[in-house]
mmCIF file of C-alpha atoms in Angstrom:
data_model
loop_
_atom_site.group_PDB
_atom_site.id
_atom_site.type_symbol
_atom_site.label_atom_id
_atom_site.label_comp_id
_atom_site.label_asym_id
_atom_site.label_seq_id
_atom_site.Cartn_x
_atom_site.Cartn_y
_atom_site.Cartn_z
ATOM 1 C CA UNK I 21 -88.168 84.735 -25.098
ATOM 2 C CA UNK I 22 -87.060 88.330 -24.809
ATOM 3 C CA UNK I 23 -83.420 89.640 -23.502
ATOM 4 C CA UNK I 24 -85.241 92.013 -21.236
ATOM 5 C CA UNK I 25 -88.644 91.388 -20.096
ATOM 6 C CA UNK I 26 -89.287 94.537 -17.860
ATOM 7 C CA UNK I 27 -88.062 97.459 -16.652
ATOM 8 C CA UNK I 28 -88.552 100.328 -13.647
ATOM 9 C CA UNK I 29 -88.109 103.452 -13.519
ATOM 10 C CA UNK I 30 -86.269 104.543 -10.306
ATOM 11 C CA UNK I 31 -86.210 107.761 -8.956
ATOM 12 C CA UNK I 32 -83.394 108.877 -6.463
ATOM 13 C CA UNK I 33 -84.632 110.811 -3.271
ATOM 14 C CA UNK I 34 -83.550 111.246 0.338
ATOM 15 C CA UNK I 35 -86.650 109.453 1.830
ATOM 16 C CA UNK I 36 -87.536 106.506 -0.342
ATOM 17 C CA UNK I 37 -90.410 105.335 1.913
ATOM 18 C CA UNK I 38 -92.083 108.531 1.660
ATOM 19 C CA UNK I 39 -91.678 108.972 -1.982
ATOM 20 C CA UNK I 40 -93.215 105.806 -2.557
ATOM 21 C CA UNK I 41 -95.850 106.171 -0.025
ATOM 22 C CA UNK I 42 -97.091 109.219 -2.404
ATOM 23 C CA UNK I 43 -96.908 107.207 -5.618
ATOM 24 C CA UNK I 44 -98.928 104.260 -4.132
ATOM 25 C CA UNK I 45 -101.456 106.335 -2.984
ATOM 26 C CA UNK I 46 -101.650 108.079 -6.340
ATOM 27 C CA UNK I 47 -101.446 105.542 -8.640
ATOM 28 C CA UNK I 48 -103.385 102.945 -6.171
ATOM 29 C CA UNK I 49 -100.191 100.583 -6.046
ATOM 30 C CA UNK I 50 -99.051 97.980 -3.855
ATOM 31 C CA UNK I 51 -95.376 97.628 -2.783
ATOM 32 C CA UNK I 52 -93.213 94.822 -4.477
ATOM 33 C CA UNK I 53 -90.166 94.962 -2.735
ATOM 34 C CA UNK I 54 -88.555 96.840 0.272
ATOM 35 C CA UNK I 55 -85.040 96.792 1.475
ATOM 36 C CA UNK I 56 -83.220 99.677 3.591
ATOM 37 C CA UNK I 57 -82.482 101.440 0.580
ATOM 38 C CA UNK I 58 -85.064 100.772 -1.992
ATOM 39 C CA UNK I 59 -88.655 100.875 -2.294
ATOM 40 C CA UNK I 60 -90.654 99.316 -5.598
ATOM 41 C CA UNK I 61 -94.305 99.290 -6.341
ATOM 42 C CA UNK I 62 -96.856 98.261 -8.791
ATOM 43 C CA UNK I 63 -99.717 99.559 -10.128
ATOM 44 C CA UNK I 64 -102.591 97.793 -11.424
ATOM 45 C CA UNK I 65 -101.684 98.593 -15.183
ATOM 46 C CA UNK I 66 -98.267 96.702 -14.399
ATOM 47 C CA UNK I 67 -96.475 99.978 -14.270
ATOM 48 C CA UNK I 68 -93.283 99.566 -12.329
ATOM 49 C CA UNK I 69 -91.709 102.504 -10.235
ATOM 50 C CA UNK I 70 -88.757 102.121 -7.593
ATOM 51 C CA UNK I 71 -87.274 104.772 -5.211
ATOM 52 C CA UNK I 72 -83.650 104.786 -4.279
ATOM 53 C CA UNK I 73 -82.175 105.966 -1.792
ATOM 54 C CA UNK I 74 -79.578 108.833 -2.160
ATOM 55 C CA UNK I 75 -78.899 111.548 0.578
ATOM 56 C CA UNK I 76 -77.499 113.633 -2.268
ATOM 57 C CA UNK I 77 -80.744 113.913 -4.271
ATOM 58 C CA UNK I 78 -81.446 117.190 -5.363
ATOM 59 C CA UNK I 79 -84.802 118.179 -6.788
ATOM 60 C CA UNK I 80 -84.931 119.007 -10.507
ATOM 61 C CA UNK I 81 -85.132 122.696 -11.355
ATOM 62 C CA UNK I 82 -87.427 122.225 -14.382
ATOM 63 C CA UNK I 83 -88.422 124.706 -15.955
ATOM 64 C CA UNK I 84 -85.112 126.125 -15.178
ATOM 65 C CA UNK I 85 -81.819 124.790 -17.169
ATOM 66 C CA UNK I 86 -79.815 124.561 -14.400
ATOM 67 C CA UNK I 87 -80.670 121.028 -12.979
ATOM 68 C CA UNK I 88 -83.679 119.891 -15.518
ATOM 69 C CA UNK I 89 -85.613 117.122 -15.340
ATOM 70 C CA UNK I 90 -83.437 114.085 -14.480
ATOM 71 C CA UNK I 91 -86.662 112.119 -14.956
ATOM 72 C CA UNK I 92 -89.837 112.887 -16.468
ATOM 73 C CA UNK I 93 -93.429 110.707 -15.707
ATOM 74 C CA UNK I 94 -96.699 110.915 -17.518
ATOM 75 C CA UNK I 95 -99.787 109.918 -15.999
ATOM 76 C CA UNK I 96 -103.165 109.622 -17.941
ATOM 77 C CA UNK I 97 -106.293 110.814 -16.244
ATOM 78 C CA UNK I 98 -110.057 111.222 -17.142
ATOM 79 C CA UNK I 99 -110.542 114.501 -14.819
ATOM 80 C CA UNK I 100 -107.245 116.681 -14.567
ATOM 81 C CA UNK I 101 -109.289 118.709 -11.831
ATOM 82 C CA UNK I 102 -109.603 115.932 -9.819
ATOM 83 C CA UNK I 103 -105.874 114.363 -10.562
ATOM 84 C CA UNK I 104 -104.664 117.920 -9.691
ATOM 85 C CA UNK I 105 -106.351 117.678 -6.270
ATOM 86 C CA UNK I 106 -105.168 114.058 -5.610
ATOM 87 C CA UNK I 107 -101.560 115.129 -6.259
ATOM 88 C CA UNK I 108 -102.022 118.037 -3.927
ATOM 89 C CA UNK I 109 -103.551 116.136 -0.957
ATOM 90 C CA UNK I 110 -101.009 113.722 -1.359
ATOM 91 C CA UNK I 111 -98.099 116.498 -0.534
ATOM 92 C CA UNK I 112 -97.465 116.950 -4.307
ATOM 93 C CA UNK I 113 -97.743 120.459 -6.207
ATOM 94 C CA UNK I 114 -98.528 121.907 -9.500
ATOM 95 C CA UNK I 115 -95.948 123.359 -11.460
ATOM 96 C CA UNK I 116 -96.375 126.638 -13.280
ATOM 97 C CA UNK I 117 -94.704 126.199 -16.452
ATOM 98 C CA UNK I 118 -94.325 129.441 -18.530
ATOM 99 C CA UNK I 119 -95.808 129.618 -21.724
ATOM 100 C CA UNK I 120 -97.860 126.319 -21.477
ATOM 101 C CA UNK I 121 -98.764 125.596 -25.213
ATOM 102 C CA UNK I 122 -102.098 124.115 -25.932
ATOM 103 C CA UNK I 123 -105.777 124.107 -24.582
ATOM 104 C CA UNK I 124 -104.567 122.766 -21.020
ATOM 105 C CA UNK I 125 -104.991 119.183 -21.995
ATOM 106 C CA UNK I 126 -102.036 118.387 -19.210
ATOM 107 C CA UNK I 127 -101.093 119.745 -16.408
ATOM 108 C CA UNK I 128 -97.375 119.849 -14.514
ATOM 109 C CA UNK I 129 -96.779 118.521 -11.178
ATOM 110 C CA UNK I 130 -94.134 117.727 -8.838
ATOM 111 C CA UNK I 131 -94.350 115.030 -6.185
ATOM 112 C CA UNK I 132 -93.246 115.738 -2.649
ATOM 113 C CA UNK I 133 -89.340 115.543 -3.515
ATOM 114 C CA UNK I 134 -89.299 117.708 -6.224
ATOM 115 C CA UNK I 135 -89.398 115.102 -9.332
ATOM 116 C CA UNK I 136 -92.075 116.806 -12.080
ATOM 117 C CA UNK I 137 -94.469 114.779 -13.892
ATOM 118 C CA UNK I 138 -96.962 115.539 -16.430
ATOM 119 C CA UNK I 139 -101.115 114.842 -15.619
ATOM 120 C CA UNK I 140 -102.261 114.136 -19.221
ATOM 121 C CA UNK I 141 -105.974 114.020 -20.023
ATOM 122 C CA UNK I 142 -107.103 110.661 -22.064
ATOM 123 C CA UNK I 143 -108.075 111.598 -25.341
ATOM 124 C CA UNK I 144 -111.734 111.062 -25.742
ATOM 125 C CA UNK I 145 -112.845 109.169 -28.660
ATOM 126 C CA UNK I 146 -115.438 110.886 -30.171
ATOM 127 C CA UNK I 147 -117.430 111.973 -33.462
ATOM 128 C CA UNK I 148 -114.762 113.351 -35.875
ATOM 129 C CA UNK I 149 -115.639 116.804 -36.513
ATOM 130 C CA UNK I 150 -115.778 118.821 -40.309
#
């Protein structure tokens, strides 16, 4: 038996109920624990996220250095365009980063409270080229 069985990523925010709803809808998750200051959700793939009330929470400023990332989440998706549209429908927004590298196989976004995350295309298994 392992000493630590599972972890939870916790995001501080002013309104945990609203932020939990954003991620609950985005990940098609369910609430597992709700208290006055914490809402926890679990996605179908067992990912657990929690949202803790902090009246003084300030959004990260990434890509500007002054408040940096604080936390960063990556979500694997098959269709970047559809996933980005869903983020916007739920109240999130795309984050434009200067000098984004590569062939845009990922997109930066932020949730309604300003926490950034990345939508990353699931690598397609295909025949090897060359």
